[in-house]
C-alpha positions as a printed Julia matrix, in Angstrom:
317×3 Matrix{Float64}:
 -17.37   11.83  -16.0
 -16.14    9.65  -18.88
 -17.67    6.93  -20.1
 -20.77    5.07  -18.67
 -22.42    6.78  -15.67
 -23.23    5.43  -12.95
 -25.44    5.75   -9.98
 -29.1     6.36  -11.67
 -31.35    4.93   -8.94
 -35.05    3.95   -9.04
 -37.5     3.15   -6.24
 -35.49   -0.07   -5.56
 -32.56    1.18   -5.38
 -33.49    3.52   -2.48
 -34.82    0.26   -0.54
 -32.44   -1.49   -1.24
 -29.59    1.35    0.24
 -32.2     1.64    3.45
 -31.33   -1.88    4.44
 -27.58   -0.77    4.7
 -26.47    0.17    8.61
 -25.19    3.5     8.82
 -22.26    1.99   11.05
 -20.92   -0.07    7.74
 -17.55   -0.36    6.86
 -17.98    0.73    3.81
 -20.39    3.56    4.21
 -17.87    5.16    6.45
 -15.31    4.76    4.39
 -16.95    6.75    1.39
 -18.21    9.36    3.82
 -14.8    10.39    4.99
 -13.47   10.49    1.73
 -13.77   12.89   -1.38
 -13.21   10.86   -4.45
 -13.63   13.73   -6.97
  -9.52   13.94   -7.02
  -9.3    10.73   -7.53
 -12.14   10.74  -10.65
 -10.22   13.16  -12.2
  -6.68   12.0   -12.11
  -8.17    8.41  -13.8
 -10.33    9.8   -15.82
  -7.72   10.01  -19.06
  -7.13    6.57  -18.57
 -10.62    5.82  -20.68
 -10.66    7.41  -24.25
 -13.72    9.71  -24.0
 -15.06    8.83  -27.71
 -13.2     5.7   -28.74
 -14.02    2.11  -27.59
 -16.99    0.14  -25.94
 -18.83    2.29  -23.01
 -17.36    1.0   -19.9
 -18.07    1.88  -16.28
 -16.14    5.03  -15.12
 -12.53    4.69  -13.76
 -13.32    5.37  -10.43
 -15.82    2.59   -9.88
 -13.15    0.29  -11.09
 -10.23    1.87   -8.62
 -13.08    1.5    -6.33
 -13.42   -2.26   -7.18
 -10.04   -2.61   -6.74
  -9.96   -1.27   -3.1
 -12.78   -3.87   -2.38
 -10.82   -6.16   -3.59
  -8.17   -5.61   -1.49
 -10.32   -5.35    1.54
 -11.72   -8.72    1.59
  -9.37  -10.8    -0.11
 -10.91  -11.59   -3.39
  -9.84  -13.44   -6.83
 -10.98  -10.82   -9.81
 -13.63  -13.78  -10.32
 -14.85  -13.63   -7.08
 -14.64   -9.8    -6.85
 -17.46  -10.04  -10.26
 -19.58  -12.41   -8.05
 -19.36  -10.19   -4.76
 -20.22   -7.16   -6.12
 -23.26   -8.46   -7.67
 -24.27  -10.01   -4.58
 -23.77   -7.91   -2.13
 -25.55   -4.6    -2.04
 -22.83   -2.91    0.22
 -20.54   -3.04   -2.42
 -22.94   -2.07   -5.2
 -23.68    1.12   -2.94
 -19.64    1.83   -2.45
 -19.66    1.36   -6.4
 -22.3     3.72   -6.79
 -24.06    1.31   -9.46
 -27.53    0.79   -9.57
 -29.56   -2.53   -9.23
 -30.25   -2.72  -13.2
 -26.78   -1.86  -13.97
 -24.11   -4.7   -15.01
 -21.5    -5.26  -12.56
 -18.16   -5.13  -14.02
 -16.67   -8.3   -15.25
 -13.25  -10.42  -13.93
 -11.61   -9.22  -17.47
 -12.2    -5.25  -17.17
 -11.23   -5.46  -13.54
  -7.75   -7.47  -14.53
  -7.88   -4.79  -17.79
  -8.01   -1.95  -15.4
  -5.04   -2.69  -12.61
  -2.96   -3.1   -15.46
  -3.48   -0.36  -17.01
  -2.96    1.39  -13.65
   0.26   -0.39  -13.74
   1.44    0.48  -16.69
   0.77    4.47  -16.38
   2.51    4.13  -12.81
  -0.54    5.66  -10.98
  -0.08    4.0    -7.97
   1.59    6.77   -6.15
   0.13    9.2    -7.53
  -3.49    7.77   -6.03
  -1.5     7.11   -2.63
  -0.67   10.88   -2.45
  -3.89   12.13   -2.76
  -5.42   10.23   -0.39
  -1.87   11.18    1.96
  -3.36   15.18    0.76
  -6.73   14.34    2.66
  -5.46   12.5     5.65
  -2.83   15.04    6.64
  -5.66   18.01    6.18
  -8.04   15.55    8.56
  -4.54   16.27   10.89
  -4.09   12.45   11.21
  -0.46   12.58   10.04
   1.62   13.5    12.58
   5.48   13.69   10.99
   6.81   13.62   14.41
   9.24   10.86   13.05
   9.31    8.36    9.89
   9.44    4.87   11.21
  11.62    3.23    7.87
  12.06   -0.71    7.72
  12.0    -3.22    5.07
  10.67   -7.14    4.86
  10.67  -10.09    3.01
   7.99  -11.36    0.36
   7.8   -14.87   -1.6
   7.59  -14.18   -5.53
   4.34  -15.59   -7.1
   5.74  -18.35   -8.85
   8.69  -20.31   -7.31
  11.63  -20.66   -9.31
  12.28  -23.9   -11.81
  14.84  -26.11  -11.89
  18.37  -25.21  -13.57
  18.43  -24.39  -17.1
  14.58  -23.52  -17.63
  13.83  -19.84  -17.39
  13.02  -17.33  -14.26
   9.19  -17.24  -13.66
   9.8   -13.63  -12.46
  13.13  -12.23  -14.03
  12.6    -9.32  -11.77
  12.62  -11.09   -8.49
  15.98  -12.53   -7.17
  17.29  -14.82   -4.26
  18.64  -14.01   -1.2
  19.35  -15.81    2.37
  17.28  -15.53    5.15
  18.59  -17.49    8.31
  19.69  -21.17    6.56
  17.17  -21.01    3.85
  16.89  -18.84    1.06
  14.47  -16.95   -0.1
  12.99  -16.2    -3.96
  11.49  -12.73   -4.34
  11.47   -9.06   -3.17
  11.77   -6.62   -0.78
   9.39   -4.55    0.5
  10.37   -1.09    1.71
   8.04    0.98    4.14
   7.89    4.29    6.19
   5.51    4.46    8.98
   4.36    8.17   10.07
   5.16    7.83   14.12
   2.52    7.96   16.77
  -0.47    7.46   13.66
   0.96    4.38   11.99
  -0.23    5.65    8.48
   1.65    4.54    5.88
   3.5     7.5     4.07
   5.74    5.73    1.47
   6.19    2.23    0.2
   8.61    0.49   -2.13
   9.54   -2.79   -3.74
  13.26   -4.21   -4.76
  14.83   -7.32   -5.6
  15.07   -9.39   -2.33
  18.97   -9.51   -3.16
  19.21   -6.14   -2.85
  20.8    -4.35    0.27
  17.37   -3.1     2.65
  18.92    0.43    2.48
  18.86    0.36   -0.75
  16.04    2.8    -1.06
  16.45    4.86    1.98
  16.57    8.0     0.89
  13.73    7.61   -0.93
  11.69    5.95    1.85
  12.32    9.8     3.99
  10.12   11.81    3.29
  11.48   15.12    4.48
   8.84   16.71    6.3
   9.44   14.21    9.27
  11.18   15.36   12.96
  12.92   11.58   12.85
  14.27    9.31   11.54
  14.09    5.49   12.88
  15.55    2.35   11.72
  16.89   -0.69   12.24
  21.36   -1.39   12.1
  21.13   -2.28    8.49
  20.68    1.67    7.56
  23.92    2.44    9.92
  25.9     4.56    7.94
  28.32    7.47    8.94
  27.34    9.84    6.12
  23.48    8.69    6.08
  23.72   10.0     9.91
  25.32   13.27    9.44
  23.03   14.2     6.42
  19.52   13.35    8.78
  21.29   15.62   11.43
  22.28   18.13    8.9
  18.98   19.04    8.13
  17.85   19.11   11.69
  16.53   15.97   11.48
  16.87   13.44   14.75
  18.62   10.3    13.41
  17.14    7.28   15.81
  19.08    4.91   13.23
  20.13    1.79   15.87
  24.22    1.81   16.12
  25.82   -0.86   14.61
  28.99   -2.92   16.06
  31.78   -3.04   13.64
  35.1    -5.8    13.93
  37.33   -2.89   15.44
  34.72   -0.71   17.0
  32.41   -2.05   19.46
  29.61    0.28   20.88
  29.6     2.06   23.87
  27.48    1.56   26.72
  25.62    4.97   26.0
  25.13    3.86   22.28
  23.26    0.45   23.48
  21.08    2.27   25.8
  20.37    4.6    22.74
  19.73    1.22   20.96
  17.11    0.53   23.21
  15.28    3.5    23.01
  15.28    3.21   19.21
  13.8    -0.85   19.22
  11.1     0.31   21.17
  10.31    3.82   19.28
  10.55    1.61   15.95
   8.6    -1.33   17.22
   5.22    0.09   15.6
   6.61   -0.59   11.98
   6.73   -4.04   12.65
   2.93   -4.27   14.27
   2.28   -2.56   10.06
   4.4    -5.35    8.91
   2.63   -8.13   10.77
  -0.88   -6.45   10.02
  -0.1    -6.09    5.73
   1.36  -10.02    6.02
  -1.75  -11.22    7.97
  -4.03   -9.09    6.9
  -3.71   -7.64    3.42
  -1.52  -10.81    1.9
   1.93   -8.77    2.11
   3.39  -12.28    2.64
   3.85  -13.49   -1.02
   3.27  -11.16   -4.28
   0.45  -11.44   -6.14
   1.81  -10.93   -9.98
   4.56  -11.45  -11.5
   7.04   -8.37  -12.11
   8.35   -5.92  -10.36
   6.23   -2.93  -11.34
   2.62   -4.78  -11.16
   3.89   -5.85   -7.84
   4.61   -2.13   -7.22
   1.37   -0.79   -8.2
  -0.24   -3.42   -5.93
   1.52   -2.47   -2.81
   0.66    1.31   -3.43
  -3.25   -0.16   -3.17
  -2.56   -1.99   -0.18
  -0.96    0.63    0.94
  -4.62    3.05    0.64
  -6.18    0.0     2.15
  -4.82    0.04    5.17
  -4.4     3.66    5.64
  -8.2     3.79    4.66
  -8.92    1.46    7.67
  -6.58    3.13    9.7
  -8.41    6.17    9.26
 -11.51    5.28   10.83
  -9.71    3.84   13.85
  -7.9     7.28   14.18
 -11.0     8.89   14.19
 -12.58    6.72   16.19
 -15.3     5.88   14.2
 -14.71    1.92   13.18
């Protein structure tokens, strides 16, 4: 491992991780999961001779998740995680070892940003849950919502806080921002892809890059209806549940509105994930500025939940 190790533990240390339950969040979490992959694909992000000692990458991707988890400022994340053994135990840092600060942490998710890892990370923990058999693929569940920039915009003539973001309408008011594409693995609701636009730009925009290609279905709302998007899906044998849309001079048939039906309620779980990453995770406004930090941000949510998800699929939370 590069760079400062971690987890040399003395007497207290071993009290210390007695008074954590077995049943903890946290402790299940790291039991379920094999972080070696993960270790190894950070690992070049720290130069392995230049520089101050720092802790390992994977403590601080590991930081990051807690972060995530319960809702913390990168200040408070540097108080938490020296007060609270839990987290010093998911860390793997001793009780005489120096937490890492608010600056490394900020440091860290940006250089995660900037190498694009963010996927990458997602797909290996996507590797693990789908050889746990929790993915299902029966049928991609593909939607996209609305979420506030960081800043709000300034008055005329002063420049964008976010030159990446853009406006668009939503009902009578409009809305400064982006768009947040997902795809929801059917009958698991497991996140299996996630994306981030302008908010001006059209939701099916990123479509075929939301499918992943391995799925039975395909689900979504009218805004993906499109001829040749539907004859593509059923030309590789894949069931297109994309609703039917009423155009000037062709109304839908009675069949096709029944089919409609079906679809809403098939696609319904995507917007339980939706309401969950708004309520839950703070989906509901971005947390940086720029398109790509934003990005890289949503791909940790993204493990979050799934994490979480995890142990409800197993039936261990």
């Amino acid at each position: 491992m590069l760079g400062k190790q971690s987890g040399q533990r003395g007497f207290g240390d071993l009290e210390a991780a007695s008074r954590l339950s077995a049943g903890h969040f946290l402790r299940k979490i790291d039991s379920q999961i094999d972080w070696r992959p993960f270790e190894k694909l950070l690992a070049p992000l720290y130069h392995p001779t230049q520089g101050r000692p720092s802790h390992p990458p994977l403590v601080m991707f590991k930081a990051l998740l807690l972060q995530q988890w319960y809702g913390l400022s990168d200040p408070g994340l540097e108080e938490a995680i020296g007060d609270r053994l839990s987290f010093q135990r998911f860390l793997g840092l001793s009780l005489s070892e120096r937490v890492p600060d608010e600056t490394r942490i900020c440091r860290f998710r940006n250089r995660l940003a900037e190498e694009n890892l963010g996927a990458r990370l997602f797909a290996l923990l996507e590797e693990q849950l789908a050889a746990q058999g929790l993915i299902v693929r029966r049928g991609s569940l593909i939607d996209a919502t609305l979420i506030k920039a960081q800043t709000r915009p300034t008055p005329k003539g002063e420049p964008n806080p976010d030159p990446e973001a853009d406006w668009t309408r939503r009902g009578k008011d409009g809305h400064f921002g982006y768009k947040a594409h997902l795809n929801v693995d059917q009958g698991s609701d497991l996140l299996r892809r996630v994306g981030l636009s302008a908010a001006s730009e059209a939701e099916s925009h990123l479509f075929e890059g939301m499918v992943r290609g391995d799925e039975a279905a395909v689900f979504a709302d009218g805004a993906y209806a499109k001829d040749a998007r539907k004859k593509a899906l059923r030309g590789r044998g894949v069931f297109c549940g994309i609703i039917n849309r009423a155009w000037r001079y062709r109304p839908i048939s009675e069949k096709q509105k029944r089919r409609n039906k079906f679809f809403s309620r098939v696609r319904r779980a995507v917007e339980r994930v939706i309401g969950t990453l708004k309520c839950r995770y703070g989906l509901a406004r971005c947390r940086y500025v720029g398109r790509q930090r934003n990005l890289n941000h949503l791909w940790l949510m993204g493990m979050c939940y799934n994490l979480k998800k995890m142990l409800v699929l197993q039936g261990v939370s």
